[in-house]
Coordinates of C-alpha atoms and ligand atoms in Angstrom, one line a residue:
M30 CA -24.3 -12.2 -16.2
K31 CA -22.0 -9.2 -16.9
I32 CA -23.2 -5.8 -15.8
L33 CA -21.8 -3.2 -18.1
Q34 CA -20.7 0.1 -16.8
N35 CA -19.4 3.2 -18.5
V36 CA -17.8 6.4 -17.2
P37 CA -20.8 8.4 -15.9
E38 CA -19.7 11.8 -17.2
V39 CA -17.5 12.5 -20.2
I40 CA -16.6 15.9 -21.7
F41 CA -15.1 15.8 -25.2
Q42 CA -14.2 19.2 -26.6
K43 CA -11.1 20.7 -28.2
G44 CA -9.6 23.3 -25.9
C45 CA -11.9 22.4 -22.9
F46 CA -8.9 22.0 -20.6
A47 CA -8.7 25.8 -20.6
D48 CA -12.1 25.7 -18.8
L49 CA -11.0 23.3 -16.1
T50 CA -11.8 25.9 -13.4
S51 CA -15.5 26.0 -14.4
I52 CA -15.6 22.2 -15.0
L53 CA -14.3 21.6 -11.5
A54 CA -16.8 24.1 -10.0
Y55 CA -19.6 22.1 -11.7
V56 CA -18.2 18.8 -10.3
E57 CA -17.8 20.2 -6.8
K58 CA -21.3 21.6 -6.7
K59 CA -23.0 18.5 -8.2
H60 CA -21.1 16.0 -6.1
R61 CA -20.5 18.1 -3.0
L62 CA -16.8 17.9 -3.2
K63 CA -14.3 20.6 -2.1
R64 CA -10.6 19.7 -2.1
P65 CA -8.9 18.1 -5.1
V66 CA -5.4 16.8 -5.3
F67 CA -3.9 16.8 -8.8
L68 CA -1.7 13.9 -9.8
V69 CA 0.2 15.2 -12.9
D70 CA 2.8 13.7 -15.2
H71 CA 6.2 15.1 -14.3
V72 CA 6.9 16.0 -18.0
F73 CA 4.6 18.9 -17.5
K74 CA 6.7 20.3 -14.6
N75 CA 9.8 21.2 -16.6
K76 CA 10.0 19.9 -20.2
V77 CA 6.5 20.4 -21.7
S78 CA 3.9 22.9 -20.6
L79 CA 0.2 22.3 -20.6
P80 CA -1.8 24.6 -22.9
S81 CA -3.2 26.4 -19.8
P82 CA -2.2 26.3 -16.2
I83 CA -3.8 23.9 -13.7
P84 CA -6.3 26.1 -11.8
R85 CA -6.8 27.0 -8.2
S86 CA -4.1 24.7 -6.9
S87 CA -1.5 25.7 -4.4
S88 CA 1.7 23.8 -5.1
E89 CA 1.3 21.3 -2.3
M90 CA -1.9 20.0 -3.8
I91 CA -0.1 19.0 -7.0
L92 CA 1.8 15.7 -6.8
W93 CA 4.2 15.1 -9.8
V94 CA 4.2 11.5 -11.1
D95 CA 7.4 10.0 -12.4
T96 CA 6.5 8.2 -15.6
D97 CA 9.9 7.2 -16.8
K98 CA 9.0 3.6 -15.9
E99 CA 5.8 1.7 -15.8
P100 CA 3.7 2.3 -12.7
T101 CA 4.7 0.3 -9.7
T102 CA 2.7 -1.0 -6.6
K103 CA 5.2 0.9 -4.5
Q104 CA 4.5 4.2 -6.3
A105 CA 0.7 3.7 -5.7
D106 CA 1.4 2.9 -2.0
D107 CA 3.6 5.9 -1.6
F108 CA 1.1 8.3 -3.2
T109 CA -1.6 6.8 -1.0
K110 CA 0.4 7.6 2.1
I111 CA 0.9 11.2 1.1
M112 CA -2.7 11.5 0.0
K113 CA -3.9 10.3 3.4
E114 CA -2.2 13.3 5.0
L115 CA -3.6 15.7 2.3
N116 CA -7.0 14.2 2.8
P117 CA -8.6 15.2 -0.5
D118 CA -12.3 14.9 -1.5
Y119 CA -11.3 13.9 -5.0
I120 CA -8.4 13.3 -7.3
V121 CA -7.7 14.7 -10.7
G122 CA -5.2 12.7 -12.8
I123 CA -3.5 14.5 -15.7
G124 CA -1.2 12.5 -18.0
G125 CA -0.8 9.4 -20.0
G126 CA -1.9 5.9 -19.1
S127 CA 0.7 5.6 -16.3
V128 CA -0.7 8.7 -14.5
L129 CA -4.3 7.6 -15.1
D130 CA -3.5 4.1 -13.7
I131 CA -1.9 5.5 -10.6
T132 CA -4.9 7.8 -10.1
K133 CA -7.2 4.8 -10.3
G134 CA -5.1 2.7 -8.0
V135 CA -4.7 5.4 -5.4
S136 CA -8.4 6.2 -5.4
V137 CA -9.0 2.5 -4.6
L138 CA -6.3 2.3 -1.9
L139 CA -7.6 5.5 -0.1
N140 CA -10.8 3.7 0.7
N141 CA -9.6 0.1 1.1
P142 CA -7.1 -1.4 3.6
G143 CA -3.8 -3.0 2.7
S144 CA -1.4 -2.3 -0.2
C145 CA -1.7 -2.1 -3.9
S146 CA -0.5 -5.7 -4.5
D147 CA -3.4 -7.0 -2.4
Y148 CA -5.8 -6.0 -5.2
Q149 CA -3.9 -7.2 -8.3
G150 CA -6.1 -9.7 -10.1
W151 CA -9.9 -9.7 -10.8
D152 CA -12.7 -8.2 -8.6
K153 CA -10.9 -8.0 -5.2
V154 CA -11.9 -4.4 -4.2
K155 CA -14.6 -4.2 -1.5
N156 CA -15.2 -0.5 -0.9
R157 CA -16.1 2.3 -3.3
A158 CA -13.1 4.3 -4.4
L159 CA -12.5 8.0 -3.9
F160 CA -14.1 10.2 -6.6
K161 CA -11.7 10.7 -9.5
I162 CA -11.4 12.6 -12.8
G163 CA -9.1 11.5 -15.6
I164 CA -7.6 13.9 -18.1
P165 CA -5.6 12.0 -20.7
T166 CA -2.7 13.7 -22.4
L167 CA -1.9 10.7 -24.6
S168 CA -4.2 8.7 -26.8
G169 CA -4.3 4.9 -26.9
T170 CA -4.2 3.1 -23.6
G171 CA -8.0 3.3 -23.0
S172 CA -7.2 3.7 -19.3
E173 CA -9.6 6.6 -19.2
V174 CA -12.5 4.3 -19.6
S175 CA -11.3 0.8 -18.7
R176 CA -11.8 -1.0 -15.4
T177 CA -8.1 -1.8 -15.2
C178 CA -5.0 -0.2 -13.7
I179 CA -1.8 -2.0 -14.2
F180 CA 1.1 -2.2 -11.7
T181 CA 4.5 -3.8 -11.5
S182 CA 5.3 -5.3 -8.1
P183 CA 8.6 -6.9 -7.2
T184 CA 7.2 -10.3 -8.3
K185 CA 4.8 -9.6 -11.1
K186 CA 3.1 -7.2 -13.5
Q187 CA -0.7 -7.4 -13.2
G188 CA -3.8 -5.1 -13.2
I189 CA -6.3 -4.3 -10.6
N190 CA -9.3 -5.3 -12.7
D191 CA -12.4 -4.0 -10.9
D192 CA -15.4 -1.7 -11.4
H193 CA -14.2 0.5 -8.6
T194 CA -11.2 1.6 -10.6
R195 CA -13.3 3.3 -13.2
F196 CA -13.2 7.1 -13.4
D197 CA -16.2 9.1 -12.3
M198 CA -15.5 11.7 -15.0
V199 CA -13.2 11.9 -18.0
I200 CA -12.2 15.1 -19.7
L201 CA -11.1 14.6 -23.3
D202 CA -9.3 17.5 -24.9
P203 CA -7.4 16.5 -28.1
T204 CA -5.3 19.6 -28.0
L205 CA -3.5 18.1 -25.0
T206 CA -1.9 15.4 -27.2
C207 CA -0.6 17.7 -29.9
T208 CA 2.9 18.0 -28.4
V209 CA 3.6 14.3 -27.9
P210 CA 6.8 13.1 -29.6
A211 CA 6.0 11.1 -32.8
A212 CA 7.3 7.7 -31.6
Q213 CA 5.6 7.9 -28.3
K214 CA 2.3 8.9 -29.9
F215 CA 2.7 5.9 -32.4
F216 CA 3.4 3.3 -29.8
T217 CA 0.6 4.5 -27.4
A218 CA -1.8 4.5 -30.3
M219 CA -0.8 1.0 -31.2
D220 CA -2.0 -0.1 -27.8
C221 CA -5.5 1.0 -28.9
Y222 CA -5.1 -0.7 -32.3
I223 CA -4.1 -3.9 -30.6
H224 CA -6.9 -3.6 -28.0
S225 CA -9.3 -3.5 -31.0
V226 CA -7.7 -6.4 -32.8
E227 CA -7.6 -8.6 -29.8
S228 CA -11.2 -7.8 -28.9
L229 CA -12.5 -8.3 -32.5
R230 CA -10.6 -11.6 -33.1
G231 CA -11.3 -13.1 -29.6
T232 CA -13.9 -15.7 -28.5
M233 CA -15.6 -13.2 -26.1
I234 CA -16.6 -10.8 -28.9
N235 CA -20.2 -9.6 -28.8
P236 CA -22.1 -7.0 -30.9
F237 CA -21.6 -4.3 -28.2
S238 CA -17.8 -4.8 -28.1
R239 CA -17.6 -5.2 -31.9
G240 CA -19.2 -1.8 -32.5
Y241 CA -16.6 -0.1 -30.3
A242 CA -13.7 -2.1 -31.6
E243 CA -14.5 -1.7 -35.3
K244 CA -14.7 2.1 -35.0
A245 CA -11.6 2.3 -32.9
L246 CA -9.7 0.3 -35.4
E247 CA -11.0 2.4 -38.3
L248 CA -10.0 5.7 -36.6
C249 CA -6.5 4.4 -35.7
V250 CA -5.8 3.2 -39.3
R251 CA -7.2 6.5 -40.7
Y252 CA -5.0 8.5 -38.4
F253 CA -1.8 6.7 -39.5
L254 CA -2.5 5.9 -43.1
D255 CA -4.8 8.6 -44.3
R256 CA -5.8 11.7 -42.3
P257 CA -4.4 12.5 -38.9
D258 CA -6.7 14.1 -36.5
D259 CA -6.0 14.1 -32.7
G260 CA -9.7 14.1 -32.0
D261 CA -10.1 10.9 -33.9
L262 CA -7.2 9.2 -32.1
M263 CA -8.6 10.3 -28.7
T264 CA -12.0 8.9 -29.7
A265 CA -10.3 5.7 -30.9
S266 CA -8.5 5.3 -27.5
Y267 CA -11.8 5.7 -25.6
F268 CA -13.7 3.3 -27.9
G269 CA -10.9 0.7 -27.8
G270 CA -11.0 0.9 -24.1
C271 CA -14.8 0.4 -24.2
S272 CA -14.4 -2.6 -26.4
I273 CA -12.2 -4.5 -24.0
V274 CA -14.4 -3.6 -21.0
Y275 CA -17.1 -5.8 -22.7
S276 CA -14.6 -8.5 -24.0
E277 CA -10.9 -8.9 -23.2
V278 CA -7.5 -8.3 -24.6
G279 CA -5.6 -11.3 -26.1
I280 CA -2.2 -12.9 -26.8
C281 CA -0.2 -9.8 -27.5
H282 CA -1.0 -8.3 -24.1
A283 CA -0.4 -11.6 -22.4
L284 CA 3.1 -11.8 -23.9
S285 CA 3.9 -8.1 -23.6
Y286 CA 3.7 -8.0 -19.7
G287 CA 6.8 -10.2 -19.5
I288 CA 8.7 -7.9 -21.8
S289 CA 7.8 -4.8 -19.7
F290 CA 8.6 -6.6 -16.4
I291 CA 12.0 -8.0 -17.4
L292 CA 13.2 -5.5 -20.0
G293 CA 11.3 -2.3 -18.8
Y294 CA 9.7 -1.4 -22.1
H295 CA 6.6 0.8 -21.8
H296 CA 3.3 -0.9 -22.5
G297 CA 2.6 0.4 -26.0
E298 CA 6.1 -0.3 -27.2
A299 CA 6.2 -3.8 -25.6
N300 CA 2.9 -4.5 -27.3
S301 CA 4.2 -3.3 -30.6
I302 CA 7.4 -5.5 -30.3
V303 CA 5.2 -8.6 -29.6
F304 CA 2.6 -7.8 -32.3
D305 CA 5.1 -8.0 -35.1
Y306 CA 5.6 -11.8 -34.3
L307 CA 1.9 -12.7 -34.2
D308 CA 1.2 -13.4 -37.9
D309 CA -0.1 -16.9 -36.9
Y310 CA -2.8 -15.3 -34.8
Y311 CA -3.8 -12.0 -36.3
P312 CA -2.4 -12.2 -39.9
E313 CA -4.3 -9.4 -41.7
D314 CA -4.0 -7.0 -38.7
V315 CA -0.2 -7.6 -38.5
K316 CA 0.1 -6.6 -42.2
V317 CA -1.7 -3.3 -41.6
F318 CA 0.4 -2.7 -38.5
R319 CA 3.6 -3.1 -40.5
K320 CA 2.2 -0.7 -43.1
M321 CA 1.7 1.9 -40.4
L322 CA 5.2 1.3 -39.0
S323 CA 6.8 1.8 -42.4
T324 CA 4.7 4.8 -43.4
H325 CA 5.8 6.6 -40.2
N326 CA 9.4 5.2 -40.3
I327 CA 9.1 3.7 -36.9
E328 CA 11.8 1.2 -36.0
L329 CA 10.9 -1.6 -33.6
P330 CA 13.6 -2.7 -31.1
R331 CA 15.2 -6.0 -32.3
N332 CA 17.2 -8.7 -30.7
I333 CA 15.7 -7.7 -27.3
M334 CA 16.0 -11.2 -25.9
K335 CA 19.8 -11.3 -26.4
G336 CA 21.4 -11.8 -23.0
V337 CA 18.1 -12.5 -21.2
S338 CA 18.8 -15.4 -18.8
A339 CA 16.9 -18.7 -18.7
S340 CA 15.4 -17.8 -15.3
D341 CA 14.1 -14.5 -16.7
I342 CA 12.6 -16.3 -19.7
D343 CA 10.9 -18.7 -17.2
K344 CA 9.5 -15.6 -15.3
M345 CA 8.2 -14.1 -18.6
I346 CA 6.4 -17.4 -19.3
E347 CA 5.0 -17.5 -15.8
L348 CA 3.7 -13.9 -16.2
T349 CA 2.1 -14.8 -19.5
Y350 CA 0.3 -17.7 -17.8
L351 CA -1.2 -15.3 -15.2
M352 CA -3.2 -13.8 -18.1
E353 CA -5.9 -16.4 -18.0
K354 CA -8.8 -14.3 -19.2
P355 CA -7.0 -12.7 -22.2
L356 CA -5.7 -16.1 -23.2
T357 CA -9.1 -17.7 -22.9
N358 CA -10.5 -14.8 -25.0
A359 CA -7.8 -15.3 -27.7
L360 CA -7.7 -19.1 -27.8
G361 CA -10.7 -20.6 -26.0
Q362 CA -11.0 -22.5 -22.7
D363 CA -8.3 -25.0 -23.8
W364 CA -5.7 -22.2 -24.3
K365 CA -3.1 -24.1 -22.2
L366 CA -3.0 -26.9 -24.8
K367 CA -2.6 -24.4 -27.6
L368 CA -0.1 -22.0 -26.0
T369 CA 2.4 -24.3 -24.2
P370 CA 5.4 -22.9 -22.3
E371 CA 7.6 -24.2 -25.1
K372 CA 5.5 -22.3 -27.7
I373 CA 5.8 -19.1 -25.7
K374 CA 9.5 -19.6 -25.4
K375 CA 9.8 -20.0 -29.1
I376 CA 7.8 -16.8 -29.8
Y377 CA 10.0 -14.9 -27.4
S378 CA 13.2 -16.3 -28.8
R379 CA 12.4 -14.7 -32.2
M380 CA 12.2 -11.2 -30.7
Ligands
LIG20 ZN1 -3.1 -2.3 -23.5

């Protein structure tokens, strides 16, 4: 039996970020909370400004998150250490998927012993996490609604997959995504497109999941091939995330973790690189993906495997094999017979 959970409180409104002070006042009164710590993407410190300032926060209660690389277990452990001294009642994460994932991970670690890597895997968290609010500034990862936060450790890249990672509240303001550079916006949105495809074409699909995935897919395609609307894309991201909560991702995600781990590509770009070689698994969806690429003049990195050592390729295969649930979803219980290490190597060698 699978018990399905959603984020309990969601605000979706263009421009609502400007009302953050009153939203937080509501949250604090309702949930008897006082002291927030803000985890904010460091791009908002210097390069890009938020549409309105973060309210009521003295500088020491804002922690800037370096998002140049994918989130690491060390980053989560370091923030947890700092947070323990600040002793907040709740955390507000403002940023893309990386910041949201770190917010989720830290909220778990503040109320559970050990380090981040102890919880990578499925359903390992014992205690309720600290109250947390997610405010996405990028659309696509679905991290705002999923029960997953993904971290790279020295030995692997894997998510903490657990109900305790889920946000208590999510604030969706599409105006926050207006200034995202085009390529970054595209690759992040493709994460959502791929979530939807993998959910729809997988063996774990069910009517609940299908409803979310079909709408997310439709909104993504509409954004890139017909009529762009940031509200649509933010909704797609949320729905795509809901669809994988009730099913799973698939082959593309399983293969992309190795690419991010060894070559450092961000999740959305790594997924896009892989998806272009998956005609055998998702033929029609790959065609639409290529149409979106060409319409927006997006160039995928090529020959990325040139110079990658044999031992690194073995590591990439090992990481792919850790993704048991997604591969079961994509190929069925006998996935190991269908996706052998040799086959994985062959797919990687074409990239
Ligand atoms: Zn993803």
